[in-house]
Coordinates of C-alpha atoms in Angstrom, one line a residue:
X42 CA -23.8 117.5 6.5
X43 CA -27.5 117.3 7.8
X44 CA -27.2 113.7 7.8
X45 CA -24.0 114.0 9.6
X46 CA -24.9 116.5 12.2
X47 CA -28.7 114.2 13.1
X48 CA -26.3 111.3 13.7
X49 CA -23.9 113.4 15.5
X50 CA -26.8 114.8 18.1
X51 CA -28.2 111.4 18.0
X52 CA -25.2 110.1 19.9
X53 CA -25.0 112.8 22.1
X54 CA -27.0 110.7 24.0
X55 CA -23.7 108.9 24.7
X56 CA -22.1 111.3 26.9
X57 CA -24.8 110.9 29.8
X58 CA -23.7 107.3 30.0
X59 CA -19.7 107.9 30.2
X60 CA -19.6 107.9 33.9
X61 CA -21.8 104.1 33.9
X62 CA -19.1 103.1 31.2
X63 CA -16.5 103.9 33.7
X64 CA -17.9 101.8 36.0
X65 CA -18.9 98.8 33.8
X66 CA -15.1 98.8 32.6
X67 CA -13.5 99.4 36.5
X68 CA -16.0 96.1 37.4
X69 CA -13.9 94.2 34.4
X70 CA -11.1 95.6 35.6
X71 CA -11.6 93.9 39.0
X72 CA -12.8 90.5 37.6
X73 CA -9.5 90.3 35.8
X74 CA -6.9 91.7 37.6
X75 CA -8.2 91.9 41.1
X76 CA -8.4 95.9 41.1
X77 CA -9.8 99.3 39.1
X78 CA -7.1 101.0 37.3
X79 CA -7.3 104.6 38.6
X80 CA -5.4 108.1 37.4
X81 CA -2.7 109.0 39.6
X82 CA -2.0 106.5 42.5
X83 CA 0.8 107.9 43.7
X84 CA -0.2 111.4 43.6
X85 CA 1.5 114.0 42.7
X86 CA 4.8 112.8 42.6
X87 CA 8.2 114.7 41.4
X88 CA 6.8 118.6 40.6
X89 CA 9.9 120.0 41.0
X90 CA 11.0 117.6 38.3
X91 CA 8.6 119.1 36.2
X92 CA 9.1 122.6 37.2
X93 CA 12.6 122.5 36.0
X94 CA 11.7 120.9 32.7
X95 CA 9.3 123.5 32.1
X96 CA 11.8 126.2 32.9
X97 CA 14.5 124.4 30.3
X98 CA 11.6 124.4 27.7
X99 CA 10.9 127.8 27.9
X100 CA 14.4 129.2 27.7
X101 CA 14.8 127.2 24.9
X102 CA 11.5 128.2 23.1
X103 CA 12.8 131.8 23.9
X104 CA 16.2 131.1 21.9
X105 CA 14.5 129.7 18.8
X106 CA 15.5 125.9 19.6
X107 CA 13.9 122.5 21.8
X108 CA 15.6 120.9 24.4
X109 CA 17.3 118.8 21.9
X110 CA 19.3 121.9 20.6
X111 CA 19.9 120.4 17.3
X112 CA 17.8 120.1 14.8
X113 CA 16.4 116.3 13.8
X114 CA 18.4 115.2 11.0
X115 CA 17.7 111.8 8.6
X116 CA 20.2 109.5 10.1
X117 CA 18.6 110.4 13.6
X118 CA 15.7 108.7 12.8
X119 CA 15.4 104.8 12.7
X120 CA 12.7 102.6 10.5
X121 CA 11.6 99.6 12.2
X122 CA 10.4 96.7 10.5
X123 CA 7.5 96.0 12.4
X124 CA 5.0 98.3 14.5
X125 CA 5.2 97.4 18.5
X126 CA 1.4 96.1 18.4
X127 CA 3.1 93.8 15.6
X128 CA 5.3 92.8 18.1
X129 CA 2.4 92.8 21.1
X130 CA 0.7 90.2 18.8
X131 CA 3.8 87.9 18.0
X132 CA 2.9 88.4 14.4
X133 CA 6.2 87.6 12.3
X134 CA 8.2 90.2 11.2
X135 CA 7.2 92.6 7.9
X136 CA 9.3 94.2 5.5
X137 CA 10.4 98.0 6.4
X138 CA 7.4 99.4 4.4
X139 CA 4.1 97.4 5.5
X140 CA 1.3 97.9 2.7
X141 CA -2.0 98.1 3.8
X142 CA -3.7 98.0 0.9
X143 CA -3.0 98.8 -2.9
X144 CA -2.8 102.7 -2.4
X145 CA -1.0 103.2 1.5
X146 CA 2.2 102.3 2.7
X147 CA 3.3 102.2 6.3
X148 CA 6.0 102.2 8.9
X149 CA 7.5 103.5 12.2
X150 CA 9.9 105.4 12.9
X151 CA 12.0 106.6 16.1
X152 CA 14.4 109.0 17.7
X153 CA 16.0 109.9 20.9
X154 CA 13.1 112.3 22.2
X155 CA 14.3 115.8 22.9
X156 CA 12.8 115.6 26.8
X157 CA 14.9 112.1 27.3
X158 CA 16.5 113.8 30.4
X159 CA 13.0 114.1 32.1
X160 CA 11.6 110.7 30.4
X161 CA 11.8 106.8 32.4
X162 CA 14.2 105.0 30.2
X163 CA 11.4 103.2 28.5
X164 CA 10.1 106.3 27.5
X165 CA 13.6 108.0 25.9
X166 CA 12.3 106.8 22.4
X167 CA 9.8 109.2 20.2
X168 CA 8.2 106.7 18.3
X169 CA 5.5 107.5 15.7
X170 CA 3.7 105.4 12.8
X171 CA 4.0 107.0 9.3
X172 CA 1.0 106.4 6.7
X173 CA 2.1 107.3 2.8
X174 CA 0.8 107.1 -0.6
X175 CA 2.0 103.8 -2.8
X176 CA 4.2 105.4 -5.3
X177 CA 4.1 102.4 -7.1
X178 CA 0.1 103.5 -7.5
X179 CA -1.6 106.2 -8.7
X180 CA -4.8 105.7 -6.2
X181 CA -7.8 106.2 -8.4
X182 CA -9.2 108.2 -5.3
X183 CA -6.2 109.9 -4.5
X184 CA -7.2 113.7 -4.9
X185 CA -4.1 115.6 -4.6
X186 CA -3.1 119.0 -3.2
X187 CA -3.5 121.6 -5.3
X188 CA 0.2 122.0 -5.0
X189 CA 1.8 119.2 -6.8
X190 CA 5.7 119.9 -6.3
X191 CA 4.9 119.4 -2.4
X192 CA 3.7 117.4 -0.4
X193 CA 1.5 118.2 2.5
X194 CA 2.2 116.0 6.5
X195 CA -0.3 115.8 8.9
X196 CA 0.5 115.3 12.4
X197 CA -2.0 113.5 14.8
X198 CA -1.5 113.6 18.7
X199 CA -3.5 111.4 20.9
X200 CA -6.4 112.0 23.1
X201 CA -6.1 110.9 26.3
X202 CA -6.1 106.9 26.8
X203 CA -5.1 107.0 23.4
X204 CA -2.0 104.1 23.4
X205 CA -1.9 102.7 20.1
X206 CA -2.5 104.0 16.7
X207 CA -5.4 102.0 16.3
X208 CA -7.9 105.0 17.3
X209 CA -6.5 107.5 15.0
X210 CA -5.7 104.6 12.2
X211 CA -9.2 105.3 10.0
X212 CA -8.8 109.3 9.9
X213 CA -5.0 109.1 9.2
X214 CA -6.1 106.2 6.3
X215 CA -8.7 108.9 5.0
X216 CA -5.9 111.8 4.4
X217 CA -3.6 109.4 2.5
X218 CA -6.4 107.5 0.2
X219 CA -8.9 110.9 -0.9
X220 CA -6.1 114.0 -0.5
X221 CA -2.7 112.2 -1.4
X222 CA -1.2 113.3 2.2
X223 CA 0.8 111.4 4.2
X224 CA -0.5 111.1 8.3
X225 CA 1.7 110.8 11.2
X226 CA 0.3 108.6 13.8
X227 CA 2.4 110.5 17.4
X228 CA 2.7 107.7 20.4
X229 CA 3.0 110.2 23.3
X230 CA 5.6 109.2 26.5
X231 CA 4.1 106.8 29.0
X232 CA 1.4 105.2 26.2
X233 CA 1.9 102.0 24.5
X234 CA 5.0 100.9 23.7
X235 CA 6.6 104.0 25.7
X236 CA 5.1 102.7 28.7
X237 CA 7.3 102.4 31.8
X238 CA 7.1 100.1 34.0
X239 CA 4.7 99.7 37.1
X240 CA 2.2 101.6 35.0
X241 CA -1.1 99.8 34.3
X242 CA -2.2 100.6 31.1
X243 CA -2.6 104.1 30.4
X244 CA -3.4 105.1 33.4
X245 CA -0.1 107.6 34.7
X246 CA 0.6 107.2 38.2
X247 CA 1.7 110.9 39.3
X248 CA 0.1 113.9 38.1
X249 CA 4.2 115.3 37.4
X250 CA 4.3 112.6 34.8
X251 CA 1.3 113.9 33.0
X252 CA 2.2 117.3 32.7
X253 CA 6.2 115.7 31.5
X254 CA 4.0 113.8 28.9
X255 CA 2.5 116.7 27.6
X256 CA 5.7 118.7 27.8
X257 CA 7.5 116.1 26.0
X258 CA 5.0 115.5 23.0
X259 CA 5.0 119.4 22.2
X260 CA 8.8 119.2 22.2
X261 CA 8.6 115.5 19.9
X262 CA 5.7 117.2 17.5
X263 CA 8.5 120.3 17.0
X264 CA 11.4 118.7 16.4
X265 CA 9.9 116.5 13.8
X266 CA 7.5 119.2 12.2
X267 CA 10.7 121.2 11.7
X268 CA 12.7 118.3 10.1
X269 CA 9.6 117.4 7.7
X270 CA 9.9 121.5 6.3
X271 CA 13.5 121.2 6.1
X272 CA 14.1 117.1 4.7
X273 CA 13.9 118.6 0.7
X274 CA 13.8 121.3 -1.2
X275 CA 10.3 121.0 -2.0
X276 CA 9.2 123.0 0.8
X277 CA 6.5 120.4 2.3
X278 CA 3.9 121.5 4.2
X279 CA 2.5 120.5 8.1
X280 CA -0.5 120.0 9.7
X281 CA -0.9 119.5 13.2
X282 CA -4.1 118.1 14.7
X283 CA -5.1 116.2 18.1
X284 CA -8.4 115.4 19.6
X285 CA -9.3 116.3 23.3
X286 CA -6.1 115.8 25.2
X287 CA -4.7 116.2 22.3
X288 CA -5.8 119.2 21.3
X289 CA -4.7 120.9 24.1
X290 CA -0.9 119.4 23.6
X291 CA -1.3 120.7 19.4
X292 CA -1.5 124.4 20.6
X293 CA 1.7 123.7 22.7
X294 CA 3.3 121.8 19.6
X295 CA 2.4 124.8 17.2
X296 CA 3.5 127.0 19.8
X297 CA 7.0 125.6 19.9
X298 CA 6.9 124.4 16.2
X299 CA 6.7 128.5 15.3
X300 CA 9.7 129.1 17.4
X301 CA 11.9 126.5 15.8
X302 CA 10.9 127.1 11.9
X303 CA 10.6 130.9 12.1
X304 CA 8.6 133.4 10.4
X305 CA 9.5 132.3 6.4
X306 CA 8.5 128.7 7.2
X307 CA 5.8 129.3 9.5
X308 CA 3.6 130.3 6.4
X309 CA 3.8 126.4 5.9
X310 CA 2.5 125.3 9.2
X311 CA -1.2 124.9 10.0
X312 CA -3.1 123.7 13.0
X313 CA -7.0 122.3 13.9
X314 CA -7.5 121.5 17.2
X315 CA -10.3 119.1 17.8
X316 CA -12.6 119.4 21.2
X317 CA -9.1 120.7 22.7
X318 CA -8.8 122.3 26.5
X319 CA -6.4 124.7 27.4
X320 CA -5.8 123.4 30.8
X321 CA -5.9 120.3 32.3
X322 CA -9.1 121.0 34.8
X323 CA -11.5 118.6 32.1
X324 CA -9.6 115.7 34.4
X325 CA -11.1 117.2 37.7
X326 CA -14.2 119.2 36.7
X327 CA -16.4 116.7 34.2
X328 CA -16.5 112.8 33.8
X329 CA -13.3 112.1 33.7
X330 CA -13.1 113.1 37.3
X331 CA -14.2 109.3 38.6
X332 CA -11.1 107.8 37.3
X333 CA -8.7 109.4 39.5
X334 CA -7.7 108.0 43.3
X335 CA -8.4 111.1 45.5
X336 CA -7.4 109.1 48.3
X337 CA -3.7 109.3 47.1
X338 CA -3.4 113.3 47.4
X339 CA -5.1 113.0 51.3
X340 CA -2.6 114.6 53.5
X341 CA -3.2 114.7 57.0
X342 CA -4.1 118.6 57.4
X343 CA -7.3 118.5 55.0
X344 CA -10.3 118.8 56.7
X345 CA -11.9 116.5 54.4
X346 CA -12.1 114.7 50.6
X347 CA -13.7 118.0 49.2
X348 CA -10.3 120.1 50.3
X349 CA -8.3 117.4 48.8
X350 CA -10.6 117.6 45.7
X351 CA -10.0 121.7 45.5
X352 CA -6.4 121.8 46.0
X353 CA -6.4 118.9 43.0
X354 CA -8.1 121.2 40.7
X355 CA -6.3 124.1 42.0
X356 CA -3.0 122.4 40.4
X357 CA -5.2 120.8 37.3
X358 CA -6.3 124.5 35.9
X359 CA -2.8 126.5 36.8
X360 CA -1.3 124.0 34.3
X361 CA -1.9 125.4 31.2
X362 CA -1.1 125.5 27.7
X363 CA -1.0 129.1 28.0
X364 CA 2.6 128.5 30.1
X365 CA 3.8 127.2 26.4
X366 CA 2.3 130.0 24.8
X367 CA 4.5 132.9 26.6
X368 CA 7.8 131.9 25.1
X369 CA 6.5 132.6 21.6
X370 CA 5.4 136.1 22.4
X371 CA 8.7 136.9 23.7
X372 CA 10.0 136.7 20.0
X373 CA 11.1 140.3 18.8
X374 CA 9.2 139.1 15.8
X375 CA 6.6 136.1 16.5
X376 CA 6.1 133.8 13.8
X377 CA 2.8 133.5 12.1
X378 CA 0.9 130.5 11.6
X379 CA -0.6 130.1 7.8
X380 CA -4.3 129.0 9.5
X381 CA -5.9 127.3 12.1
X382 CA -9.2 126.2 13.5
X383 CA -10.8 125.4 16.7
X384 CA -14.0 122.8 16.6
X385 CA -16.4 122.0 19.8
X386 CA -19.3 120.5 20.4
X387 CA -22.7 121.8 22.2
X388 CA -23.4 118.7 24.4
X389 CA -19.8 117.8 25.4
X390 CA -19.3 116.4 29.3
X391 CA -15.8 115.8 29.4
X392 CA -14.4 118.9 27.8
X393 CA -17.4 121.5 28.7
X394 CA -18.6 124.3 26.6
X395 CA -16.8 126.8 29.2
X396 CA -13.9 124.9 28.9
X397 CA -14.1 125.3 24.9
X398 CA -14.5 129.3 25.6
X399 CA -11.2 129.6 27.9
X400 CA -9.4 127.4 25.1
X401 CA -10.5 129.8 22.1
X402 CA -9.5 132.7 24.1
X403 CA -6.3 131.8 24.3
X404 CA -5.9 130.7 21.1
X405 CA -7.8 133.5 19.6
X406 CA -4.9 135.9 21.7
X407 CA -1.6 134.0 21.7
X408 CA -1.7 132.2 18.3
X409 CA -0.4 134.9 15.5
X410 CA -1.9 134.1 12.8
X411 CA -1.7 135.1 9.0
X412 CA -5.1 134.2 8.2
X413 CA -8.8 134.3 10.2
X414 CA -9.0 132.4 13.1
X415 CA -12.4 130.6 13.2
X416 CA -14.6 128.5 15.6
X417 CA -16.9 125.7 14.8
X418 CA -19.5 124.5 17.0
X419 CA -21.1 120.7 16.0
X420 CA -24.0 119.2 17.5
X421 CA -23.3 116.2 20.0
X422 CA -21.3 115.9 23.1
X423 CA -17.7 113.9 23.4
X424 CA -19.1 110.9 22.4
X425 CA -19.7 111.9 19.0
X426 CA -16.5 113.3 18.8
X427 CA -14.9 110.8 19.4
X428 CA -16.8 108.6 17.0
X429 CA -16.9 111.0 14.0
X430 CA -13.7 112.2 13.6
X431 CA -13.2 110.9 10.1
X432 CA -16.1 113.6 9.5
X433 CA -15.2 116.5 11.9
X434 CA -12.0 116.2 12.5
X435 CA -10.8 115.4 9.1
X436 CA -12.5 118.5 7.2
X437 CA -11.5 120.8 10.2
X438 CA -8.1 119.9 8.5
X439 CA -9.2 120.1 5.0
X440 CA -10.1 123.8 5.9
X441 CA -7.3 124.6 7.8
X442 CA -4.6 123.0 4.9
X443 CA -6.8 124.7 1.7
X444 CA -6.6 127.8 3.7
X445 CA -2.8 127.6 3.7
X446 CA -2.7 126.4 0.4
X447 CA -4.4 129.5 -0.8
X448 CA -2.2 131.3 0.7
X449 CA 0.9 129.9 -0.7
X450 CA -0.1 129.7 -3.9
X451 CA -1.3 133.6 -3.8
X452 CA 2.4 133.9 -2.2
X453 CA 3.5 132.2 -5.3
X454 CA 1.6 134.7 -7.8
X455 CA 3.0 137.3 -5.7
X456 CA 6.4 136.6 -5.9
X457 CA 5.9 135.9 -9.3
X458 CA 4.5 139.0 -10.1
X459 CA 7.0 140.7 -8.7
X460 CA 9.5 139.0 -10.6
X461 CA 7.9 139.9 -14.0
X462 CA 7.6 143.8 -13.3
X463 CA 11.5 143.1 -12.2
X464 CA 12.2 141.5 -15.5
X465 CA 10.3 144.3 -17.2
X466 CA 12.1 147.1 -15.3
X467 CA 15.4 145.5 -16.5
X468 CA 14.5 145.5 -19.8
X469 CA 13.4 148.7 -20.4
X470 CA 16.7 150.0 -18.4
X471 CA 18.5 147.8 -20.9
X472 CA 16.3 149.6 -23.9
X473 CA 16.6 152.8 -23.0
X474 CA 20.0 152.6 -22.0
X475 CA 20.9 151.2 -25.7
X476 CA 19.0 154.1 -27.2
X477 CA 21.0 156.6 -25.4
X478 CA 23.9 155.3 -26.5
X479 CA 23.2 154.8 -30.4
X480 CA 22.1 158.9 -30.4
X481 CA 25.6 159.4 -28.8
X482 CA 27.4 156.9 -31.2
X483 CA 24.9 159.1 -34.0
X484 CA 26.2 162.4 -32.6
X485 CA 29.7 161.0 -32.9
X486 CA 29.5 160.0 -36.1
X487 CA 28.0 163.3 -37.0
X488 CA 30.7 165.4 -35.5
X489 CA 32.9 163.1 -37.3
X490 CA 31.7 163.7 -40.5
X491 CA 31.5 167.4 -40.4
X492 CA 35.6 167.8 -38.8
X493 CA 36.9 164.3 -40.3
X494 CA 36.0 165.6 -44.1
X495 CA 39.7 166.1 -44.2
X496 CA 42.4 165.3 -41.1
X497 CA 45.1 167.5 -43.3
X498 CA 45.1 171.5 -42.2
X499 CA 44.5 171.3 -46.7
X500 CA 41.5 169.3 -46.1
X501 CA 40.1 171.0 -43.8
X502 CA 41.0 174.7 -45.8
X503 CA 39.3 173.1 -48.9
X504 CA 36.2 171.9 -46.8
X505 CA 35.9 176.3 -45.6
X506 CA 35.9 177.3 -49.3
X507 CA 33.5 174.8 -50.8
X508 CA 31.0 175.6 -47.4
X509 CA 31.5 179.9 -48.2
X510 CA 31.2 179.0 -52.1
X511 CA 27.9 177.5 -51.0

């Protein structure tokens, strides 16, 4: 950990130098393709668009359900038999379960996503990557749960700029080879292969179709987190995790997750969000800021770029998680997550150590919670985030998932506990009730022993004399 935490303030250094990076890549940008890709050309685009899908996923969060109304069943979802960077690469095609090495197994899936009404059409498709232990292996580092009849999914939501799996492919490797878990890789709307056209890259064109993004990955993450509880009857446990961006979009996702599972199942659900932000007002206030075209939210009435700057960030920090957040307080009875855990870091410029403080108040409030909620500070800024997840990141979700765990299984001890004295009370029912009854059969007996000497009116005259003669 010390060794960890000196590398982790060393690159700190890092987060002084984002904004140059920027500018290094934009200058690459222009060599290439003749132009710097920028955030939000078109500017703000279709808000009532989003307005109403906000409104529709609220209602529905409210009635226990996503947008989707029904719940994700098996035959919904389609296995490819080739990732879309496969594709990207004209690699020939692989065999529905691509292994990665002698221990991991891995494949995509899709479904219609439950916000297709709100999606572009090359969008319409949740798509994820799914990493899985070999069963054909035992995996001499395999270490698993300390539940063995389950298994335990952890869901990772991408950061912002994050396209491919490629970023998250090392931490969602580390879950499957040391813990035996299997790692969802999300593709959010608008990255990779859900990317409409006329977008460059991953750069979104309207600030509407980021917040529809982040809409739509909560509702994705729900519908599958509740079909991965409910696939088998061994009552498989989730984990939902993102980094930055990401992080912010895993509160929604637990948010809505809890209203679809309900209270029984929720003690199965966990959560560690990773340098998350509640709002979206990171974009506007820190580094990130350079990357978006101001000049396509000018309007003709501001006096100059600083009130077209304001009124930006005016609309960046109303949009908040906490908006995702009020349906699940609205529940007569609000599900309770098993655990969950909020890590930041000292030095960060893109998500800022205020920024981490509004986040954990809202989480600290909304979230219900069965166990402790906790916050980790690490030395470093984003940087160093970003670099070490596979050390930060991952045993945020250790914690998180041994918490639950613990939980269960003391559950488990509970229930069986309970059971036992239940068996016990039975039992001595049982007992005393068959004692009662052989002193009645005895008292029986007894009475007929003393008038049954004789049925005959004789008998029972003989039976008075010999009794008097005694």
């Amino acid at each position: 950990n010390i060794t960890n935490d000196f590398i982790s303030t060393s690159l700190g250094v890092l987060d002084p130098c984002i904004p140059y990076i920027f500018k290094f890549n934009d200058f690459q940008c222009k060599r290439k393709y003749g132009k710097a890709f920028k955030y939000f050309e078109d500017g703000y685009g279709d808000m009532d668009k989003y307005q109403r899908m906000l409104h529709n996923v609220s209602t529905a969060m409210e009635k226990g359900e996503s947008l989707a109304k029904q719940p994700l069943q098996q035959t919904d979802i389609h296995w490819s038999t080739t990732t879309p960077q496969a594709q990207a690469r004209q690699q020939p095609p692989q065999q529905e379960e691509n292994k990665i090495n002698h221990s991991i197994v891995m494949k995509e899936g899709s479904f219609t996503s439950p916000a297709t009404d709100f999606l572009p059409s090359e969008a319409s498709q949740c798509r994820f990557i799914m990493l899985q232990p070999s069963s054909s292996d035992s995996g001499a580092q395999q270490k698993p749960s300390t539940s063995n009849k389950n298994n335990t999914f952890v869901i990772i939501l991408p950061g912002s700029g994050e396209s491919t799996e490629s970023e998250r492919f090392e931490l969602a490797k580390k879950f499957v080879q040391q813990r035996g878990w299997s790692s969802i890789i999300m593709i959010a709307p608008y990255y990779g292969s859900r990317k409409p056209a006329g977008q460059e890259s991953f750069h979104l064109r309207t600030v509407a179709d980021h917040f529809i993004q982040s809409l739509a990955i909560c509702q994705e993450t729900a519908v599958l987190c509740q079909y991965l509880m409910n696939q088998n009857t061994n009552n498989d446990n989730v984990c939902i995790t993102g980094f930055s961006y990401g992080g912010g979009c895993a509160l929604g996702a637990t948010s809505a997750s809890l209203c679809l599972v309900g209270d029984k199942n929720a003690e199965r659900l966990s959560a560690a969000y990773y340098c998350p932000t509640v709002s979206y007002e990171a974009m506007v206030s820190g580094d990130m800021s350079y990357k978006i075209d101001y000049e396509a939210f000018r309007s003709p009435s501001d006096k100059d770029m600083l009130e077209t700057k304001q009124k930006l960030h005016r609309v960046m920090k109303n949009m908040t998680m906490e908006l995702m957040m009020e349906p699940l307080g609205k529940h007569k009875k609000a599900p309770r997550i098993a655990s969950a855990i909020h890590g930041a870091f000292q030095g960060d410029t893109i998500v800022e150590p205020y920024l981490s403080h509004k986040f954990y108040d809202v989480f600290e409030r909304d979230l219900p919670c069965r166990t402790e909620k906790t916050m980790k500070w690490f030395p470093g800024g984003h940087a160093s985030a970003a670099i070490l997840r596979t050390v930060y990141q991952y045993d945020l979700v250790l914690e998180v998932v041994e918490k639950m765990e613990k939980l269960l299984q003391e559950r488990s001890c509970d229930g069986l506990r309970s059971d036992i004295i239940s068996k016990r009370k039975t039992k001595t029912i049982s007992l005393c009730s068959g004692i009662v009854h052989m002193e009645r059969q005895s008292e029986k007996e007894k009475m007929s022993n003393l008038v049954g000497c004789g049925k005959s009116k004789k008998a029972r005259r003989t039976h008075k004399r010999v009794r008097r003669t005694n």
